[in-house]
XYZ file of C-alpha atoms in Angstrom:
742
model
C 0.000 0.000 0.000
C 2.807 2.394 0.901
C 4.525 1.590 -2.390
C 1.372 2.382 -4.362
C 0.919 5.671 -2.486
C 4.559 6.576 -3.141
C 4.129 5.798 -6.811
C 0.961 7.929 -7.031
C 2.728 10.744 -5.205
C 5.614 10.567 -7.674
C 3.212 10.678 -10.625
C 1.388 13.641 -9.138
C 4.686 15.433 -8.505
C 5.909 14.927 -12.078
C 2.510 15.983 -13.430
C 2.415 19.178 -11.356
C 6.047 20.024 -12.064
C 5.496 19.592 -15.825
C 2.358 21.741 -15.640
C 4.226 24.532 -13.824
C 7.049 24.455 -16.366
C 4.655 24.556 -19.335
C 2.559 27.326 -17.764
C 5.621 29.532 -17.428
C 7.254 28.517 -20.712
C 4.203 28.807 -22.990
C 2.081 31.300 -21.064
C -0.807 28.862 -20.540
C -3.531 29.230 -17.965
C -3.294 26.934 -14.925
C -6.134 24.727 -16.184
C -4.581 24.494 -19.658
C -1.167 23.602 -18.221
C -2.579 20.849 -15.992
C -4.506 19.247 -18.875
C -1.616 19.657 -21.316
C 1.007 18.053 -19.038
C 0.064 14.374 -19.644
C 0.241 14.874 -23.426
C 3.656 16.490 -23.052
C 4.913 13.555 -20.989
C 3.412 10.727 -23.048
C 4.163 12.066 -26.528
C 7.359 14.086 -25.875
C 5.782 16.911 -27.854
C 7.951 19.398 -29.707
C 5.951 22.600 -29.268
C 8.471 25.417 -29.667
C 6.434 27.043 -32.462
C 3.128 27.203 -30.600
C 4.197 30.663 -29.408
C 3.626 31.889 -32.984
C -0.019 30.851 -32.758
C -0.539 32.304 -29.287
C 1.199 35.546 -30.173
C -0.644 36.226 -33.434
C -2.671 39.412 -33.257
C -6.445 38.946 -33.562
C -8.514 38.543 -35.644
C -7.040 35.145 -36.448
C -8.186 31.791 -37.825
C -6.227 28.742 -36.669
C -6.597 26.102 -39.373
C -5.762 22.727 -37.817
C -5.289 19.544 -39.835
C -7.513 17.099 -37.945
C -5.826 13.693 -37.890
C -6.504 12.100 -34.515
C -9.067 12.336 -31.727
C -6.567 14.030 -29.409
C -6.020 17.013 -31.758
C -8.883 19.119 -30.278
C -7.659 18.389 -26.746
C -4.164 19.547 -27.665
C -5.409 22.738 -29.321
C -7.818 23.532 -26.473
C -4.830 23.193 -24.122
C -2.441 25.311 -26.190
C -4.364 28.016 -28.064
C -5.505 31.195 -26.261
C -8.516 30.467 -24.071
C -10.678 33.104 -25.844
C -10.533 31.017 -29.048
C -13.822 29.681 -30.442
C -13.288 26.050 -31.504
C -15.499 24.499 -34.198
C -15.518 20.794 -33.308
C -16.710 17.809 -35.274
C -19.728 15.976 -33.897
C -17.696 13.145 -32.335
C -15.391 15.553 -30.483
C -18.321 17.671 -29.360
C -20.006 14.632 -27.728
C -16.985 12.645 -26.512
C -17.141 12.179 -22.736
C -13.362 11.982 -22.211
C -12.925 15.398 -23.890
C -15.287 17.125 -21.436
C -12.503 18.583 -19.208
C -10.744 20.071 -22.260
C -13.949 21.484 -23.721
C -14.306 23.518 -20.510
C -11.068 25.380 -21.372
C -12.607 27.465 -24.169
C -15.767 28.133 -26.136
C -16.776 25.354 -28.525
C -19.532 24.847 -31.068
C -20.409 21.779 -33.112
C -19.602 21.741 -36.796
C -22.655 21.984 -39.033
C -21.872 21.576 -42.711
C -25.097 23.329 -43.717
C -24.856 26.442 -41.556
C -21.596 27.074 -39.717
C -19.358 28.062 -42.581
C -21.890 30.351 -44.177
C -22.886 31.963 -40.907
C -22.316 35.695 -40.509
C -21.763 35.007 -36.835
C -18.232 33.769 -37.468
C -17.349 36.889 -39.418
C -18.710 39.005 -36.551
C -16.644 37.011 -34.053
C -13.492 37.660 -36.040
C -14.207 41.323 -36.689
C -14.591 41.742 -32.949
C -10.912 40.806 -32.574
C -11.878 37.196 -32.079
C -10.038 33.930 -32.591
C -11.407 30.925 -34.414
C -10.031 27.341 -34.577
C -11.203 25.274 -37.524
C -10.399 21.558 -37.892
C -9.879 20.498 -41.501
C -9.922 16.936 -42.936
C -6.472 15.338 -42.870
C -6.521 13.853 -46.380
C -3.530 14.799 -48.525
C -5.948 14.691 -51.474
C -9.283 15.977 -50.089
C -12.415 15.229 -52.082
C -14.557 17.991 -53.530
C -16.917 18.022 -50.546
C -14.047 18.496 -48.112
C -12.462 21.074 -50.390
C -15.534 23.263 -49.969
C -14.375 23.851 -46.392
C -11.196 25.479 -47.696
C -13.304 27.818 -49.807
C -15.508 28.659 -46.835
C -12.602 29.329 -44.463
C -10.726 31.617 -46.826
C -13.972 33.452 -47.647
C -14.636 34.117 -43.952
C -11.017 35.157 -43.367
C -11.218 37.587 -46.295
C -14.468 39.141 -45.114
C -13.062 39.655 -41.614
C -9.544 40.577 -42.836
C -8.268 37.904 -40.439
C -4.845 36.318 -40.314
C -4.574 32.600 -41.026
C -2.274 30.369 -38.964
C -1.901 26.758 -40.203
C -1.257 24.069 -37.589
C -0.189 20.476 -38.257
C 0.628 17.838 -35.623
C 3.383 15.683 -37.054
C 3.272 12.054 -35.914
C -0.457 12.078 -35.113
C -1.172 10.166 -38.330
C 0.225 7.032 -36.629
C -2.048 7.210 -33.566
C -4.598 4.385 -33.377
C -7.552 6.737 -32.736
C -7.869 8.526 -36.071
C -10.449 11.247 -36.663
C -11.542 9.573 -39.892
C -12.179 6.258 -38.141
C -9.923 4.531 -40.661
C -7.031 2.643 -38.977
C -3.600 4.042 -39.811
C -1.219 2.115 -42.072
C 1.198 1.947 -39.149
C -0.196 2.042 -35.597
C 1.893 3.516 -32.766
C 0.471 4.222 -29.308
C 3.054 6.782 -28.190
C 4.772 8.385 -31.179
C 6.777 11.548 -30.727
C 4.617 14.503 -31.806
C 5.822 17.690 -33.477
C 3.474 20.676 -33.640
C 4.158 22.632 -36.827
C 2.898 26.224 -36.864
C 3.487 28.562 -39.799
C 3.760 32.332 -39.701
C 0.421 34.188 -39.889
C -0.712 35.563 -43.241
C -3.927 37.227 -44.310
C -6.078 35.537 -46.938
C -5.211 38.263 -49.415
C -1.499 37.745 -48.800
C -1.940 34.007 -49.402
C -3.759 34.563 -52.671
C -1.257 37.174 -53.871
C 1.653 34.882 -53.011
C -0.024 32.132 -54.991
C 0.289 34.280 -58.104
C -3.382 33.851 -58.951
C -5.566 36.577 -60.439
C -8.559 35.143 -58.565
C -9.814 37.241 -55.652
C -10.754 34.156 -53.627
C -8.704 31.027 -54.022
C -9.128 27.983 -51.791
C -6.046 26.466 -53.422
C -3.932 29.140 -51.742
C -5.079 27.920 -48.315
C -4.728 24.287 -49.352
C -1.114 24.941 -50.417
C -0.371 26.687 -47.132
C -1.708 23.698 -45.188
C 0.484 21.389 -47.271
C 3.465 23.553 -46.283
C 2.568 23.082 -42.621
C 2.477 19.311 -43.203
C 5.907 19.519 -44.848
C 7.306 21.652 -42.011
C 6.324 18.963 -39.472
C 8.861 16.602 -41.033
C 12.619 16.881 -40.682
C 14.400 17.596 -43.969
C 17.729 18.183 -42.239
C 18.804 14.569 -42.635
C 21.306 12.848 -44.870
C 20.062 10.118 -47.197
C 21.396 7.482 -44.807
C 19.753 9.114 -41.780
C 16.410 9.495 -43.562
C 16.301 5.791 -44.430
C 17.472 4.948 -40.887
C 14.623 7.007 -39.412
C 12.189 5.198 -41.717
C 13.570 1.894 -40.422
C 12.908 2.940 -36.833
C 9.419 4.168 -37.734
C 8.261 1.207 -39.856
C 10.373 -1.447 -38.145
C 13.874 -2.763 -38.973
C 12.414 -6.020 -40.255
C 10.013 -4.298 -42.679
C 10.617 -5.618 -46.223
C 11.380 -2.513 -48.250
C 13.395 -3.467 -51.345
C 13.304 -6.163 -54.018
C 14.918 -6.361 -57.438
C 14.723 -8.478 -60.590
C 17.505 -10.790 -59.409
C 15.389 -11.928 -56.459
C 17.234 -9.964 -53.760
C 14.830 -9.012 -50.946
C 16.048 -6.611 -48.278
C 14.546 -5.380 -45.030
C 15.576 -1.999 -43.648
C 18.061 -3.686 -41.307
C 19.703 -5.690 -44.093
C 19.761 -2.669 -46.385
C 21.457 -0.397 -43.853
C 23.818 -3.134 -42.684
C 24.961 -3.650 -46.278
C 25.266 0.104 -46.788
C 27.490 0.390 -43.720
C 29.710 -2.452 -44.937
C 30.159 -0.725 -48.300
C 30.579 2.667 -46.620
C 33.473 1.300 -44.577
C 35.104 0.006 -47.770
C 34.608 3.326 -49.539
C 36.410 5.218 -46.760
C 39.572 3.235 -47.601
C 39.407 4.191 -51.285
C 38.412 7.865 -51.174
C 38.392 10.996 -49.036
C 35.349 12.720 -47.479
C 33.563 14.873 -50.034
C 35.047 13.069 -53.057
C 32.816 12.459 -56.067
C 32.482 8.721 -56.686
C 30.855 7.446 -59.865
C 28.090 4.848 -59.661
C 27.471 2.896 -62.878
C 24.843 0.303 -62.019
C 21.346 -0.597 -63.233
C 18.227 -0.394 -61.067
C 19.013 -3.009 -58.437
C 19.542 -3.505 -54.734
C 23.286 -3.104 -55.427
C 22.709 0.417 -56.748
C 20.738 1.418 -53.625
C 23.397 -0.131 -51.379
C 26.109 1.815 -53.204
C 24.135 5.073 -52.951
C 23.476 4.684 -49.214
C 26.989 3.372 -48.624
C 28.505 6.486 -50.174
C 26.099 8.680 -48.165
C 27.137 6.828 -45.008
C 30.809 7.394 -45.859
C 30.346 11.117 -46.545
C 31.079 10.751 -50.267
C 29.142 12.198 -53.212
C 27.459 9.803 -55.661
C 27.966 10.822 -59.296
C 25.342 8.709 -61.068
C 26.653 7.733 -64.485
C 24.233 7.752 -67.411
C 25.717 4.796 -69.267
C 23.146 5.186 -72.081
C 24.426 8.679 -72.989
C 27.316 7.376 -75.105
C 31.090 7.278 -74.477
C 31.730 10.944 -75.347
C 29.112 12.261 -72.888
C 30.249 9.850 -70.152
C 33.878 10.940 -70.533
C 32.845 14.616 -70.425
C 30.743 13.960 -67.315
C 33.621 12.254 -65.500
C 35.946 15.154 -66.237
C 33.393 17.808 -65.255
C 32.653 16.222 -61.849
C 36.316 15.218 -61.299
C 35.410 11.586 -60.703
C 38.436 9.415 -59.905
C 36.673 6.177 -58.950
C 33.604 4.560 -60.511
C 31.737 1.748 -58.756
C 30.353 -0.833 -61.162
C 29.818 -4.558 -61.700
C 31.660 -6.825 -64.131
C 28.513 -8.876 -64.700
C 26.530 -5.749 -65.553
C 29.163 -4.316 -67.896
C 29.433 -7.634 -69.720
C 25.670 -8.157 -70.016
C 24.962 -4.565 -71.110
C 27.975 -4.534 -73.477
C 29.431 -1.355 -72.026
C 33.074 -1.886 -72.958
C 33.159 1.414 -74.867
C 31.721 3.251 -71.844
C 34.342 1.634 -69.580
C 37.041 2.863 -71.961
C 35.541 6.354 -71.809
C 35.626 6.266 -67.986
C 39.265 5.216 -68.027
C 40.117 7.822 -70.667
C 38.795 10.461 -68.260
C 41.347 9.260 -65.679
C 38.889 7.377 -63.463
C 39.482 3.908 -62.058
C 36.820 1.169 -62.118
C 36.184 -0.522 -58.770
C 34.130 -3.701 -59.086
C 31.479 -4.630 -56.547
C 32.450 -8.268 -56.923
C 35.943 -7.428 -55.591
C 34.564 -5.351 -52.728
C 32.292 -8.216 -51.656
C 35.062 -10.798 -51.602
C 37.112 -8.586 -49.291
C 34.426 -8.431 -46.578
C 35.303 -10.425 -43.466
C 33.069 -11.953 -40.812
C 34.187 -9.275 -38.367
C 33.112 -6.574 -40.858
C 29.668 -8.145 -41.092
C 29.345 -8.496 -37.319
C 30.370 -4.872 -36.692
C 27.974 -3.601 -39.365
C 25.123 -5.691 -37.925
C 25.675 -4.055 -34.526
C 26.076 -0.508 -35.858
C 23.584 -0.508 -38.746
C 21.797 2.542 -37.346
C 24.918 4.727 -37.510
C 26.686 6.222 -40.551
C 30.403 5.602 -40.991
C 31.082 9.340 -41.336
C 29.049 12.062 -39.631
C 27.745 14.539 -42.168
C 25.091 17.251 -42.479
C 22.168 17.675 -44.838
C 23.449 20.800 -46.574
C 26.466 19.218 -48.285
C 26.399 17.609 -51.755
C 24.792 14.156 -51.861
C 24.590 13.336 -55.556
C 25.706 14.682 -58.895
C 23.326 14.092 -61.783
C 23.888 14.952 -65.389
C 21.135 16.713 -67.341
C 19.657 14.824 -70.264
C 21.332 16.871 -72.965
C 18.201 16.647 -75.117
C 19.018 20.005 -76.681
C 22.717 20.475 -75.931
C 25.661 19.156 -73.931
C 24.791 17.692 -70.489
C 25.578 19.716 -67.345
C 26.529 18.405 -63.911
C 23.835 19.231 -61.335
C 24.854 19.126 -57.667
C 22.067 18.242 -55.229
C 22.386 18.253 -51.449
C 20.912 15.673 -49.091
C 18.365 18.310 -48.102
C 17.350 18.965 -51.721
C 16.528 15.288 -52.227
C 14.831 14.624 -48.890
C 12.708 17.785 -49.113
C 11.588 16.902 -52.638
C 10.537 13.409 -51.553
C 8.599 14.947 -48.654
C 7.020 17.532 -50.954
C 5.718 14.681 -53.083
C 4.381 12.893 -49.990
C 2.586 16.100 -48.964
C 0.764 16.168 -52.295
C 0.107 12.516 -53.257
C -1.241 9.926 -50.796
C 1.243 7.112 -50.139
C 1.654 4.659 -47.271
C 3.555 1.563 -46.174
C 0.704 -0.487 -47.645
C 1.781 0.585 -51.156
C 4.022 -1.360 -53.527
C 6.028 0.811 -55.921
C 7.324 -0.410 -59.274
C 10.209 1.730 -60.548
C 11.450 1.116 -64.084
C 13.225 4.488 -64.440
C 17.024 4.424 -63.987
C 18.428 6.174 -60.935
C 20.749 8.305 -63.069
C 17.491 9.977 -64.149
C 16.421 12.374 -61.392
C 12.774 11.251 -61.551
C 13.841 7.638 -61.108
C 16.090 8.592 -58.176
C 13.812 10.799 -56.080
C 10.250 9.783 -56.949
C 11.000 6.207 -57.962
C 13.524 5.271 -55.261
C 13.886 7.694 -52.342
C 10.173 8.451 -51.906
C 9.288 4.743 -51.394
C 12.301 4.066 -49.145
C 11.511 7.012 -46.857
C 7.783 6.247 -46.660
C 7.967 2.508 -46.004
C 6.609 1.453 -49.401
C 7.832 -1.862 -50.745
C 10.030 -0.894 -53.689
C 10.619 -3.157 -56.682
C 13.444 -2.031 -58.972
C 13.480 -3.218 -62.578
C 16.787 -2.780 -64.466
C 15.608 -1.446 -67.839
C 12.477 0.390 -68.996
C 13.022 -0.965 -72.519
C 11.754 -4.491 -71.746
C 8.295 -3.699 -73.075
C 6.997 -7.278 -72.975
C 8.527 -8.323 -69.657
C 7.520 -5.362 -67.472
C 3.746 -6.019 -67.806
C 4.417 -9.614 -66.690
C 6.353 -8.311 -63.677
C 3.429 -6.030 -62.813
C 0.972 -8.931 -63.032
C 3.056 -10.936 -60.535
C 4.036 -8.057 -58.224
C 0.624 -6.289 -58.151
C 2.080 -2.787 -57.607
C -0.124 0.063 -56.444
C 2.153 2.886 -57.657
C 4.357 3.245 -60.715
C 6.582 5.942 -62.205
C 7.322 6.346 -65.903
C 7.412 8.508 -69.009
C 4.906 8.717 -71.838
C 7.224 6.898 -74.252
C 7.527 3.884 -71.982
C 3.916 3.891 -70.785
C 2.625 3.934 -74.369
C 4.747 0.899 -75.217
C 3.590 -1.047 -72.141
C -0.040 -0.361 -73.025
C 0.551 -1.881 -76.482
C 2.199 -5.077 -75.216
C 0.343 -5.700 -71.929
C -2.439 -8.200 -71.465
C -5.724 -7.325 -69.808
C -5.283 -6.963 -66.066
C -1.475 -6.671 -66.041
C -1.600 -3.208 -64.469
C -5.040 -3.380 -62.874
C -3.621 -3.277 -59.313
C -2.257 0.255 -59.754
C -3.809 3.083 -57.739
C -1.949 5.627 -59.824
C 0.860 6.140 -62.325
C 2.956 9.299 -62.108
C 4.356 10.374 -65.473
C 6.980 13.028 -66.071
C 9.951 14.018 -68.256
C 7.736 14.568 -71.312
C 4.127 15.441 -72.139
C 1.585 12.631 -71.768
C -0.256 12.061 -75.033
C -4.045 11.814 -75.003
C -3.803 8.395 -76.645
C -1.599 7.071 -73.831
C -3.924 8.448 -71.180
C -6.948 6.917 -72.895
C -5.276 3.505 -73.305
C -4.378 3.225 -69.616
C -7.796 4.400 -68.492
C -9.756 2.057 -70.744
C -7.546 -1.034 -70.534
C -6.430 -0.948 -66.892
C -8.738 1.554 -65.191
C -5.652 3.496 -64.129
C -5.318 7.266 -64.010
C -2.042 8.759 -65.207
C -1.048 11.699 -62.999
C 1.054 13.980 -65.132
C 3.770 15.980 -63.419
C 6.630 18.271 -64.280
C 10.172 18.558 -63.075
C 13.765 19.263 -63.884
C 16.993 17.786 -62.616
C 17.911 21.117 -61.015
C 14.821 20.866 -58.755
C 15.613 17.339 -57.529
C 13.398 17.002 -59.778
C 9.636 17.243 -59.043
C 8.149 20.742 -59.389
C 4.435 20.143 -59.953
C 2.044 17.202 -60.162
C -1.615 16.447 -60.675
C -3.356 14.308 -58.063
C -6.255 11.881 -58.206
C -8.691 14.539 -56.933
C -7.077 17.717 -58.252
C -6.341 16.695 -61.806
C -6.639 18.740 -64.975
C -5.793 17.064 -68.267
C -3.370 18.942 -70.466
C -1.634 20.465 -67.430
C 1.236 19.222 -65.274
C -0.594 20.001 -62.046
C 0.153 22.571 -59.392
C 3.474 23.599 -57.912
C 4.626 21.649 -54.831
C 4.529 23.056 -51.287
C 7.308 25.501 -50.308
C 8.160 26.309 -53.936
C 7.716 29.734 -55.505
C 7.552 30.638 -59.166
C 7.752 33.740 -61.277
C 6.978 34.135 -64.956
C 8.832 36.512 -67.266
C 7.555 37.601 -70.695
C 8.857 35.906 -73.842
C 8.925 37.583 -77.230
C 6.142 36.302 -79.449
C 4.262 34.580 -76.597
C 1.039 36.487 -75.811
C 0.021 34.388 -72.794
C 2.298 33.148 -70.003
C 6.076 33.303 -70.191
C 9.380 31.825 -69.083
C 9.234 29.983 -65.753
C 11.681 30.650 -62.900
C 11.629 28.628 -59.656
C 13.003 28.798 -56.144
C 12.556 26.555 -53.113
C 14.355 24.182 -50.734
C 14.578 21.489 -53.411
C 16.370 23.686 -55.966
C 19.956 22.546 -56.541
C 23.132 23.800 -54.916
C 24.529 24.667 -58.349
C 26.236 23.452 -61.512
C 29.650 22.077 -62.335
C 30.767 22.950 -65.863
C 33.364 21.583 -68.258
C 35.349 24.841 -68.274
C 35.701 24.784 -64.452
C 35.739 21.080 -63.452
C 34.871 20.218 -59.883
C 33.928 23.795 -58.981
C 30.436 24.307 -57.646
C 28.798 27.341 -59.228
C 25.713 28.267 -57.182
C 22.709 30.135 -58.555
C 23.352 33.851 -58.379
C 20.006 34.831 -56.827
C 18.552 31.470 -55.783
C 16.172 31.371 -58.775
C 16.434 28.616 -61.381
C 15.666 29.461 -65.000
C 13.778 26.382 -66.189
C 13.927 27.373 -69.840
C 10.277 26.312 -70.129
C 7.497 28.555 -71.373
C 4.302 28.067 -69.370
C 0.925 29.534 -68.595
C -0.845 29.259 -65.221
C -4.604 29.317 -64.717
C -6.404 30.964 -61.790
C -6.267 27.787 -59.698
C -2.527 27.360 -60.169
C -2.533 24.562 -62.758
C 0.516 24.838 -65.013
C 0.473 24.186 -68.755
C 3.792 23.750 -70.542
C 3.549 25.508 -73.907
C 7.131 24.972 -75.051
C 10.813 25.385 -74.401
C 12.394 28.806 -74.690
C 15.196 27.054 -76.577
C 12.596 25.341 -78.762
C 11.354 28.442 -80.490
C 12.232 29.182 -84.076
C 12.388 32.678 -85.564
C 10.957 32.404 -89.067
C 10.752 35.535 -91.197
C 10.841 37.579 -87.983
C 8.031 35.604 -86.267
C 8.544 33.460 -83.152
C 7.134 29.925 -83.557
C 6.843 27.385 -80.719
C 8.169 24.039 -81.907
C 6.423 22.337 -78.979
C 3.055 23.748 -79.997
C 3.544 22.559 -83.576
C 4.541 19.137 -82.257
C 1.315 18.859 -80.237
C -0.679 19.876 -83.298
C 0.923 17.151 -85.417
C 0.302 14.632 -82.613
C -3.427 15.317 -82.834
C -3.351 14.403 -86.549
C -1.567 11.050 -86.154
C -1.998 10.261 -82.423
C -0.709 6.686 -82.502
C 2.647 7.626 -84.021
C 5.729 9.387 -82.637
C 6.764 12.834 -83.844
C 9.475 15.429 -83.256
C 9.667 18.977 -84.577
C 13.072 20.608 -85.085
C 14.302 23.737 -86.824
C 17.268 24.005 -89.179
C 18.964 27.039 -90.793
C 17.323 28.526 -93.862
C 18.978 31.163 -96.046
C 15.759 32.920 -96.993
C 13.738 32.876 -93.746
C 16.472 32.373 -91.141
C 15.068 29.024 -89.983
C 12.637 26.422 -91.246
C 10.594 23.769 -89.453
C 11.004 20.054 -90.148
C 8.769 17.193 -89.001
C 10.451 13.921 -88.061
C 7.828 11.187 -87.775
C 7.182 7.459 -87.670
C 3.889 8.005 -89.536
C 4.357 6.513 -92.999
C 1.164 8.248 -94.148
C 2.391 11.738 -93.176
C 2.147 14.266 -95.991
C 2.485 18.014 -96.453
C -1.081 18.459 -97.734
C -2.583 17.058 -94.529
C -0.332 19.319 -92.460
C -1.367 22.422 -94.412
C -5.050 21.508 -94.053
C -4.652 20.974 -90.303
C -2.783 24.262 -89.944
C -5.562 26.120 -91.742
C -8.233 24.499 -89.526
C -6.259 25.343 -86.385
C -5.773 28.920 -87.548
C -1.987 28.895 -87.340
C 0.254 30.841 -89.690
C 1.473 29.021 -92.772
C 5.102 29.640 -91.847
C 4.552 27.520 -88.675
C 3.544 24.462 -90.743
C 6.473 22.056 -91.333
C 7.670 22.358 -94.911
C 9.742 19.173 -94.846
C 8.960 15.703 -93.541
C 11.590 13.134 -92.557
C 10.165 9.656 -92.028
C 11.938 7.284 -89.671
C 11.209 3.936 -88.051
C 12.093 5.286 -84.606
C 12.564 8.730 -83.048
C 15.932 9.045 -81.215
C 15.399 8.970 -77.442
C 17.531 9.347 -74.349
C 17.842 6.769 -71.569
C 15.021 8.570 -69.719
C 12.653 8.072 -72.660
C 12.642 11.757 -73.619
C 13.116 12.724 -77.251
C 16.771 13.388 -78.071
C 16.298 16.593 -80.061
C 20.019 17.087 -80.610
C 20.362 13.693 -82.289
C 17.081 14.261 -84.166
C 18.313 17.583 -85.527
C 21.610 15.997 -86.640
C 19.579 13.289 -88.388
C 17.478 15.913 -90.175
C 20.491 17.879 -91.384
C 22.033 14.647 -92.679
C 18.820 13.598 -94.479
C 18.187 17.043 -95.956
C 21.766 17.206 -97.216
C 21.212 13.842 -98.878
C 17.889 15.050 -100.297
C 15.859 12.275 -98.650
C 13.137 14.393 -97.037
C 9.541 14.209 -98.225
């Protein structure tokens, strides 16, 4: 009995002491502090930013993402006690919440009346405070989205500030507000309360760059930023995967490849530490180390091993040709390249190996590294799998990628750990993913989309990742999908169109979504996937310099013909382009934008962006809800007889005439007009008369209609599946010189 009394006394002492500390530290009332103390103790809450919410001058609307049943209790304990809380029906009636409901005024949410009531505007105009609890879905349905419209309308009418609040970690609690059990249940996760700086509704809309006077998307984007801020981007690649292992469980199966290798988080990080230890004996911290491997568990082990060792992975595009590979090695000052003898032999890359050696780099074979591993090495790595070999920070270079070179020579893009981790988290804040998902990635990791979206996003979010070595196996990949039953897939239009032609019914029917980037998705491809597999293609947009995802459509917020809306925490500006009446050249900034370039004239030297803004080189237009339409490349404009013509626009026009074929539009010098437009096509039936008729129907100038047609069996493409315009233009010049154009 005495022991029980002593234990109760100790609990009461800790409770009271915590309450006193929180009352003084956060400025809470005594009742708030007493009721907040158990949450602070159980969930080790990080609440340093709650002072922003409490200190915001009224009128103010606190917009809380409602994930779990304890969210109202937390907010009632932490927000100023004069706040009016609009609670859902379950929270308003819950008996256990009764003590917390006594802390402030509460009313029950009524979808028919509350958000159109003038009472709320009057409350705010009277220097009031309002707490609104929004649905937690990353992709809210149209009914839920009406709440965003209502909140921003009320905030505008009352000229109130908006403060977004997101409780990181609450999505794992077993008592979810939606009633749906979480993908991963944890009774006492660490919680992190994310609070963003206050902004008025008008400031949000203006920042969104929209001409609309009332834009719910502006509020939705701000809430997504709060979700992103609740995560920790200041991690290295190794640390981010390690944290995922601790969250989803070390034994969670996370990686499988075409060779049959199946790795849990523990095995993956143990192997990465073994390789990291080996790499420290071959290189110095900060060195650029080439990685020339196909999509496989070995490639992921090498990437994480180099991150663990504090080295920079220079991912070699072995499909770019010997000349480009040699130039890349020299530009990034790569002295060692990690590869596999079996891979080089099977892929017939002897000429690429010679190019690597010609650049002064040495090949180190994985087979040799594996044979040198001792039992003691394995035992030490198994004990220390949670810890990197070399302590590093998130703001140093993590990888070097080489741009596609579709229109010129490739450039070396330097991305930090933070760039990559933030971009993966930005994607997770926009598209719903969970540890229940199975991701099929056919895009090579030397392609930025294949690295971040196809590899890092699944690894960090507990998705089972299946890596397939080549996207060109058009008949085999549908068979893999039938066996694997993936729920998510990443690809490009070129590859997706080919899979749709070769797949059998049901091969891809398990997919929840397919994210497509790197090139425009053709209407024919979209229709084929929808009709044959019932799968929606979510078109996105990115560039290597942005790690790479910039914008993406979602299942709910999807507009065909656009690439979606810009990701959270990114900003864009549009500058006029000669000859383009609507839209302009797109510039971007954000935490995912690269550290800088390395160039051939100054090898190994990082050249950061002068003002933090990246010139994408793309010409776009943005509608009043923020959906972006790519209208062309600034470099892909031709000046014909003094008129600017978008080659991309002409290409889309030709695609509508022969939708099942592949086409590319290029310009070549012309003595009379300066430049002339040439169509390169796989359509054997293509003819100039049909093009002129289409141009007349579309109302485009005659000078924008291709005057020459070059017919080919296949359009030159890069390893990413994008059209290789440089090679296509060389082909055209060669054909025209030989007089073989139509």
